[in-house]
Coordinates of C-alpha atoms in Angstrom, one line a residue:
V1 CA -13.9 0.5 -16.9
V2 CA -12.2 3.9 -17.3
H3 CA -11.8 5.7 -14.0
Y4 CA -11.2 9.4 -13.7
G5 CA -9.6 10.9 -10.6
P6 CA -7.4 9.6 -7.7
A7 CA -7.4 5.9 -7.1
S8 CA -5.6 3.3 -5.0
L9 CA -4.7 1.1 -8.0
V10 CA -5.5 -2.2 -6.3
P11 CA -5.8 -5.3 -8.5
V12 CA -9.2 -5.9 -10.0
S13 CA -11.0 -9.2 -10.1
N14 CA -13.6 -9.1 -13.0
T15 CA -13.3 -6.1 -15.4
P16 CA -10.2 -4.5 -16.8
A17 CA -9.7 -1.0 -15.6
F18 CA -7.8 2.1 -16.9
F19 CA -7.1 5.1 -14.7
V20 CA -6.9 8.7 -15.8
F21 CA -5.3 11.0 -13.2
P22 CA -5.6 14.8 -13.0
K23 CA -2.6 16.8 -14.1
Q24 CA -1.4 19.8 -12.1
P25 CA 1.4 22.0 -13.4
L26 CA 4.6 21.8 -11.4
D27 CA 7.8 23.9 -11.4
C28 CA 10.2 21.0 -10.9
V29 CA 13.3 23.2 -10.3
A30 CA 11.5 25.2 -7.7
A31 CA 10.1 22.0 -6.1
A32 CA 13.5 20.5 -6.0
T33 CA 14.9 23.6 -4.4
A34 CA 12.1 23.7 -1.8
V35 CA 12.6 20.1 -0.9
M36 CA 16.3 20.2 -0.5
Q37 CA 16.2 23.4 1.5
A38 CA 13.6 22.0 3.9
V39 CA 15.6 18.7 4.3
A40 CA 18.9 20.7 4.9
G41 CA 17.1 22.7 7.7
S42 CA 15.7 19.6 9.4
P43 CA 18.1 17.7 11.7
S44 CA 15.9 14.6 11.7
L45 CA 15.7 14.4 7.9
S46 CA 19.2 15.5 7.1
S47 CA 20.7 12.7 9.3
K48 CA 18.8 9.9 7.4
Q49 CA 20.7 7.6 5.1
A50 CA 18.0 7.8 2.4
L51 CA 15.1 10.0 1.4
V52 CA 12.0 8.5 -0.2
L53 CA 10.2 11.0 -2.4
L54 CA 6.5 10.4 -3.1
L55 CA 4.4 12.3 -5.5
D56 CA 0.7 13.0 -5.4
Q57 CA -1.0 11.4 -8.4
A58 CA -1.7 14.9 -9.9
Y59 CA 2.0 15.5 -10.2
Q60 CA 3.2 12.0 -11.3
H61 CA 3.3 13.2 -14.9
S62 CA 6.3 15.4 -13.9
Q63 CA 8.2 12.7 -12.0
Q64 CA 11.1 12.3 -14.5
Q65 CA 11.7 16.0 -14.7
L66 CA 11.5 16.3 -10.9
Q67 CA 13.9 13.5 -10.4
E68 CA 16.5 15.1 -12.7
A69 CA 16.0 18.5 -10.9
V70 CA 16.5 16.9 -7.5
Q71 CA 19.6 15.1 -8.6
Q72 CA 21.1 18.3 -10.0
A73 CA 20.3 20.1 -6.8
T74 CA 22.0 17.5 -4.6
G75 CA 25.0 16.8 -6.8
P76 CA 26.9 13.5 -7.0
A77 CA 28.8 14.0 -3.7
S78 CA 25.6 13.8 -1.6
R79 CA 25.8 11.1 1.1
Q80 CA 22.0 10.6 1.1
A81 CA 20.5 8.2 -1.3
L82 CA 17.4 9.5 -3.1
V83 CA 14.6 7.0 -3.8
F84 CA 11.7 7.9 -6.0
A85 CA 8.5 5.8 -5.4
Q86 CA 7.4 4.3 -8.7
P87 CA 3.6 4.4 -9.5
A88 CA 1.8 1.2 -10.4
P89 CA 0.6 0.7 -14.0
R90 CA -2.6 2.5 -14.8
M91 CA -4.0 -0.3 -16.9
L92 CA -5.1 -3.2 -14.6
M93 CA -6.2 -6.6 -15.8
P94 CA -8.2 -9.1 -13.8
V95 CA -6.1 -11.3 -11.5
Q96 CA -6.5 -14.7 -10.0
V97 CA -3.7 -15.1 -7.5
I98 CA -4.3 -12.9 -4.4
T99 CA -1.6 -13.6 -1.9
S100 CA 1.7 -15.3 -1.8
T101 CA 3.2 -17.3 1.1
T102 CA 6.4 -15.3 1.2
R103 CA 7.0 -11.7 2.3
N104 CA 9.7 -9.3 1.3
G105 CA 10.4 -6.2 3.4
A106 CA 7.1 -4.7 4.5
G107 CA 5.1 -7.4 3.0
T108 CA 4.2 -7.6 -0.6
T109 CA 1.5 -9.6 -2.4
C110 CA 1.8 -11.3 -5.7
S111 CA -1.1 -11.4 -8.2
A112 CA -1.0 -13.3 -11.4
S113 CA -3.0 -11.9 -14.3
T114 CA -5.5 -13.8 -16.4
N115 CA -3.8 -12.1 -19.3
S116 CA -0.3 -13.3 -19.7
G117 CA 0.9 -10.0 -20.8
A118 CA -0.5 -7.8 -18.1
S119 CA 0.4 -7.2 -14.5
C120 CA -1.8 -7.1 -11.5
G121 CA -1.1 -3.4 -10.8
R122 CA 1.2 -4.0 -7.8
A123 CA 4.7 -2.7 -8.5
Q124 CA 6.0 -5.6 -6.6
C125 CA 4.4 -8.3 -8.7
A126 CA 5.1 -9.4 -12.3
A127 CA 2.5 -11.3 -14.2
A128 CA 4.5 -12.6 -17.0
A129 CA 5.8 -11.4 -20.2
P130 CA 4.6 -13.4 -23.2
S131 CA 8.1 -14.8 -23.8
P132 CA 9.1 -17.7 -21.5
A133 CA 12.6 -16.4 -21.5
A134 CA 11.6 -12.9 -20.3
T135 CA 13.7 -11.2 -17.6
C136 CA 12.7 -8.7 -15.0
G137 CA 13.4 -5.8 -17.2
Q138 CA 16.2 -4.4 -15.1
A139 CA 19.3 -3.1 -16.9
G140 CA 21.7 -5.9 -17.6
C141 CA 19.7 -8.4 -15.5
A142 CA 20.5 -12.0 -16.5
A143 CA 18.2 -13.6 -13.9
G144 CA 15.8 -14.8 -16.6
N145 CA 12.8 -17.1 -15.9
Q146 CA 14.1 -18.8 -12.8
A147 CA 11.3 -18.4 -10.3
A148 CA 7.7 -19.4 -10.6
V149 CA 4.7 -17.4 -9.6
P150 CA 3.1 -18.9 -6.4
A151 CA 0.3 -21.3 -7.1
A152 CA -3.1 -19.6 -7.6
E153 CA -5.4 -19.6 -4.6
P154 CA -8.9 -19.1 -5.8
E155 CA -11.3 -16.8 -4.0
S156 CA -14.0 -18.3 -1.8
T157 CA -16.5 -18.8 -4.7
G158 CA -16.8 -22.6 -4.5
Q159 CA -15.0 -23.1 -7.8
Q160 CA -11.7 -24.7 -7.6
Q161 CA -9.7 -23.6 -10.7
Q162 CA -6.2 -24.9 -10.9
Q163 CA -3.6 -23.8 -13.5
P164 CA -0.2 -25.3 -13.9
Q165 CA 2.5 -22.9 -12.7
Q166 CA 4.5 -23.2 -15.9
Q167 CA 1.6 -21.6 -17.8
E168 CA 2.4 -18.3 -16.0
P169 CA 6.0 -17.5 -16.9
S170 CA 7.6 -15.1 -14.5
C171 CA 10.9 -13.4 -13.8
T172 CA 13.1 -12.8 -10.8
A173 CA 13.9 -9.3 -9.7
S174 CA 17.4 -8.0 -9.4
C175 CA 18.5 -5.6 -6.8
G176 CA 18.6 -2.8 -9.3
A177 CA 22.3 -2.7 -10.1
A178 CA 23.4 -3.0 -13.6
G179 CA 24.5 -6.6 -14.4
C180 CA 22.8 -8.0 -11.4
S181 CA 21.9 -11.7 -11.7
S182 CA 20.9 -12.5 -8.1
T183 CA 17.4 -13.1 -7.2
L184 CA 15.0 -11.7 -4.5
A185 CA 12.0 -13.3 -2.9
T186 CA 9.6 -11.4 -5.1
V187 CA 9.2 -10.3 -8.7
T188 CA 8.7 -6.8 -10.1
D189 CA 7.1 -5.3 -13.1
S190 CA 8.6 -1.8 -13.0
Q191 CA 11.9 -0.1 -13.1
P192 CA 13.6 0.1 -9.7
P193 CA 13.5 3.5 -8.0
A194 CA 16.4 5.7 -8.9
T195 CA 19.1 6.4 -6.3
N196 CA 21.5 9.2 -6.2
G197 CA 25.3 9.1 -5.9
A198 CA 26.9 5.9 -4.8
G199 CA 23.5 4.2 -4.4
S200 CA 23.0 4.1 -8.2
E201 CA 26.4 2.4 -8.7
A202 CA 26.1 0.1 -5.8
A203 CA 27.4 -3.5 -6.3
C204 CA 24.8 -6.2 -6.5
S205 CA 23.4 -7.1 -3.1
T206 CA 20.4 -9.2 -2.0
T207 CA 19.8 -7.1 1.0
S208 CA 17.5 -4.6 -0.7
R209 CA 14.0 -4.2 0.8
H210 CA 10.8 -3.3 -1.0
E211 CA 8.3 -1.0 0.7
G212 CA 5.2 0.7 -0.3
V213 CA 1.4 0.9 -0.3
P214 CA -1.1 0.2 -3.1
G215 CA -0.5 2.5 -6.0
C216 CA 3.3 3.0 -5.5
R217 CA 6.3 1.0 -4.5
W218 CA 10.0 1.7 -3.8
E219 CA 13.1 -0.2 -3.2
L220 CA 15.3 0.8 -0.3
P221 CA 19.1 0.9 -0.9
P222 CA 21.1 -2.2 0.2
G223 CA 21.7 -2.2 3.9
C224 CA 19.1 0.5 4.6
T225 CA 16.1 -0.2 6.8
Q226 CA 12.8 1.5 7.0
G227 CA 13.9 3.5 10.1
D228 CA 16.9 4.8 8.2
C229 CA 14.7 6.7 5.7
G230 CA 13.0 10.0 5.7
Y231 CA 9.8 10.4 3.7
V232 CA 9.0 13.5 1.6
W233 CA 5.5 14.0 0.2
L234 CA 5.0 16.4 -2.7
G235 CA 1.4 17.3 -3.2
S236 CA -1.7 18.3 -1.4
S237 CA -1.7 17.9 2.4
S238 CA -5.3 16.8 2.3
A239 CA -4.8 13.9 -0.2
A240 CA -6.2 10.6 0.9
A241 CA -3.0 8.9 -0.3
L242 CA -0.9 11.0 2.1
Q243 CA -3.1 9.9 5.0
L244 CA -2.7 6.3 3.9
L245 CA 1.1 6.7 3.8
Q246 CA 1.4 8.5 7.1
L247 CA -0.8 5.9 8.9
T248 CA 1.2 3.1 7.5
Y249 CA 4.6 4.7 8.3
N250 CA 3.6 6.5 11.4
M251 CA 6.9 6.3 13.2
E252 CA 9.1 7.7 10.5
S253 CA 10.3 11.3 9.8
W254 CA 8.0 13.1 7.4
L255 CA 8.2 16.3 5.3
V256 CA 5.0 17.5 3.5
V257 CA 5.7 19.9 0.6
Q258 CA 2.6 21.4 -0.8
P259 CA 2.7 23.6 -4.0
A260 CA 0.9 26.8 -3.7
Q261 CA -1.9 27.1 -6.2
G262 CA -1.9 30.3 -8.2
G263 CA 1.2 31.7 -6.5
D264 CA 3.4 34.5 -8.1
A265 CA 6.7 32.9 -7.1
A266 CA 9.6 33.4 -9.5
P267 CA 10.4 30.2 -11.5
G268 CA 13.0 28.0 -9.8
S269 CA 13.2 30.2 -6.6
G270 CA 11.8 27.5 -4.3
S271 CA 9.2 29.9 -2.9
G272 CA 5.6 29.2 -3.5
F273 CA 5.8 25.9 -1.5
S274 CA 4.6 25.3 2.0
C275 CA 6.6 22.8 4.1
Q276 CA 5.4 21.0 7.2
E277 CA 7.6 18.5 9.1
G278 CA 6.2 15.5 11.0
L279 CA 2.8 13.7 11.0
L280 CA -0.1 15.9 10.1
G281 CA -2.5 16.7 12.9
Q282 CA -5.3 14.6 11.5
S283 CA -3.1 11.6 11.1
S284 CA -2.0 11.7 14.8
V285 CA -5.6 12.1 15.9
L286 CA -6.8 9.2 13.7
L287 CA -4.1 6.9 15.1
R288 CA -5.2 7.5 18.6
R289 CA -8.9 7.0 17.7
R290 CA -8.2 3.8 15.8
R291 CA -6.6 2.2 18.9
Y292 CA -9.8 3.1 20.8
M293 CA -11.9 1.5 17.9
V294 CA -10.0 -1.8 18.3
E295 CA -10.9 -2.0 22.0
K296 CA -14.5 -1.2 21.2
A297 CA -14.6 -4.0 18.6
R298 CA -13.2 -6.4 21.1
E299 CA -16.2 -5.9 23.3
A300 CA -18.8 -6.2 20.5
S301 CA -20.9 -9.4 20.2
I302 CA -22.7 -8.6 16.9
V303 CA -20.5 -7.7 13.9
G304 CA -21.7 -6.3 10.5
I305 CA -19.3 -6.9 7.6
L306 CA -19.7 -4.2 5.0
A307 CA -18.9 -5.2 1.4
G308 CA -17.4 -1.8 0.3
T309 CA -16.1 -3.2 -3.0
L310 CA -17.2 -5.8 -5.5
G311 CA -14.3 -5.3 -7.9
A312 CA -11.1 -5.4 -5.9
A313 CA -9.4 -8.8 -6.2
G314 CA -9.7 -10.8 -3.0
F315 CA -12.6 -9.1 -1.4
R316 CA -14.5 -12.4 -0.9
D317 CA -11.5 -13.9 0.8
A318 CA -11.3 -10.9 3.1
I319 CA -14.9 -11.2 4.0
S320 CA -14.5 -14.9 4.7
L321 CA -11.5 -14.2 6.9
V322 CA -13.3 -11.6 9.0
R323 CA -16.3 -13.8 9.3
R324 CA -14.2 -16.8 10.5
L325 CA -12.2 -14.7 13.0
A326 CA -15.4 -13.3 14.4
Q327 CA -17.0 -16.7 14.8
L328 CA -13.9 -18.0 16.5
A329 CA -14.1 -15.1 18.9
G330 CA -17.7 -16.0 19.7
K331 CA -19.3 -13.2 17.8
K332 CA -22.4 -13.2 15.5
T333 CA -21.9 -11.8 12.0
Y334 CA -24.1 -10.2 9.3
T335 CA -22.7 -9.5 5.8
L336 CA -24.2 -6.3 4.2
A337 CA -24.0 -4.7 0.8
V338 CA -25.5 -1.3 1.0
G339 CA -23.6 0.6 -1.7
K340 CA -21.9 3.7 -0.4
P341 CA -22.4 3.7 3.4
N342 CA -23.8 6.7 5.2
P343 CA -25.1 7.2 8.7
A344 CA -28.8 6.9 7.6
K345 CA -28.3 3.6 5.9
L346 CA -26.3 2.0 8.7
A347 CA -28.7 3.3 11.4
N348 CA -31.2 0.7 10.1
F349 CA -29.1 -2.0 11.6
M350 CA -29.4 -1.0 15.3
E351 CA -28.5 -4.4 16.7
I352 CA -25.0 -4.3 15.1
Q353 CA -22.4 -3.0 17.5
V354 CA -19.4 -2.7 15.1
F355 CA -19.0 -2.7 11.4
V356 CA -16.0 -4.1 9.5
M357 CA -15.6 -2.4 6.1
V358 CA -13.9 -4.4 3.3
C359 CA -12.9 -2.0 0.6
D360 CA -9.9 -0.6 -1.2
P361 CA -7.4 1.4 1.0
L362 CA -8.6 4.8 -0.1
G363 CA -12.3 4.0 0.4
F364 CA -12.3 3.4 4.1
I365 CA -14.4 5.6 6.4
L366 CA -11.7 6.3 9.0
D367 CA -13.7 9.0 10.8
S368 CA -17.0 7.4 11.8
R369 CA -18.0 9.7 14.6
D370 CA -21.3 10.5 12.8
Y371 CA -22.3 6.8 12.8
M372 CA -24.2 5.0 15.6
A373 CA -21.6 2.1 15.6
P374 CA -17.9 2.2 15.0
I375 CA -16.5 1.3 11.5
I376 CA -13.2 -0.6 11.6
T377 CA -10.8 -2.1 9.0
P378 CA -10.1 -5.8 8.4
H379 CA -6.7 -5.3 10.1
E380 CA -8.3 -3.8 13.2
A381 CA -10.8 -6.6 13.2
A382 CA -8.1 -9.2 13.0
L383 CA -6.4 -7.5 16.0
A384 CA -9.6 -7.2 18.1
F385 CA -10.9 -10.7 17.4
T386 CA -7.6 -12.4 18.2
G387 CA -6.7 -10.6 21.4
R388 CA -4.0 -8.4 20.0
H389 CA -3.5 -4.7 20.2
L390 CA -2.5 -1.9 17.8
Q391 CA 0.9 -1.0 19.3
P392 CA 2.8 2.3 18.6
G393 CA 5.2 1.8 15.8
D394 CA 3.3 -1.1 14.2
R395 CA 2.5 -0.8 10.5
Y396 CA -1.1 0.2 10.1
L397 CA -2.5 -2.0 7.3
L398 CA -5.3 -0.6 5.2
D399 CA -4.8 -3.1 2.3
F400 CA -6.8 -6.2 3.1
R401 CA -4.5 -8.3 0.9
E402 CA -1.8 -7.8 3.5
V403 CA -4.2 -8.9 6.2
L404 CA -4.9 -12.1 4.2
Q405 CA -1.2 -12.7 3.8
D406 CA -0.6 -12.3 7.5
A407 CA -3.3 -14.8 8.2
K408 CA -1.7 -17.3 5.8
L409 CA 1.7 -16.8 7.3
A410 CA 0.3 -17.3 10.8
A411 CA -1.5 -20.5 9.7
A412 CA 1.6 -21.8 8.1
S413 CA 3.7 -21.0 11.2
Q414 CA 1.2 -22.7 13.5
G415 CA 1.1 -25.8 11.1
A416 CA 4.9 -26.0 11.2
S417 CA 5.1 -25.6 15.0
G418 CA 2.4 -28.3 15.3
E419 CA 4.4 -30.7 13.1
G420 CA 7.6 -30.0 15.1
A421 CA 5.8 -30.7 18.4
S422 CA 4.4 -34.0 17.1
E423 CA 7.8 -35.1 16.0

């Protein structure tokens, strides 16, 4: 399948997919000037240890030039580390492994490809290079093939397919410093995000954290936490990817830099860009409304599970998880496949009091005010059906694979605590 236009780049389960993004022209020197001027004028951003720069998919073709322009604008003496989010590969092969039992940083999932030479599309996962002695690809990394990809967990299709782990060679990720031979908990298939100044020459450390959302990942500098970073978005303020990022990292400092289309700004001047600091208005309103949706879902007795995707890897497992949680909460469930949902279609199911939509992160209907029943995400369903709440500052998960991973970790923790109590 060849997909044209923006996409979340989640792993696919059946058919290989190639993604073609739009390309918008970008004056990289002017963009770098606008970003650094806005950061310098913001006390909340200028005081951060690191800046994470994220590009709209329409400008990712200019990322290397922008990175060089920003580094020239800041100079080697800058005390702020610059981290550029790395986009996921645009060629995705079908995967079999959906979630791992370990979490690094914000929670990454690992997917092993059915093709030994292709990755799942997550920048935090490496499906194996053909050579069994392959390394992670980092400069000077000598880690080699020391860690195994977690054992495959088949989707809920009734077929138990098991493959030996040694058939899926893997590599261990380094912290990004040249000559690093230490290992992290996860593996990576892309180059580490570039840092500026001392960050790029940092000594090897295992304290690096990986963050990100579907479609892009980044590695925080050693010793730097999520709260120590400011986030800069370069692209359209109405992009669905920006909304996804701001919902996920809703307690962090944000700067949105939007290029003006068709402006007459002089090249390299830094004008022609509009800058807005903080969460966008629609993101703040959505967060408040989503908390209300969780409470509404808690009161519902009949739940409709919408299959919003049939190609994203793990969607069957996500549907099974939502169904199981709803049944444990004493709720009746219906599973529906209606194509692209709209108010008229869902109005035919008048007895359903809340819908849970299982789809890729950019396909959710976050504003369901035109629908007769609320539409919530698997993350919100897991909170509502288990008696938890969406607290301010919590990561807002739109990727159902992270919800699956949280469920696995919770089950493993309960199993371990039960064994300890029996002993």
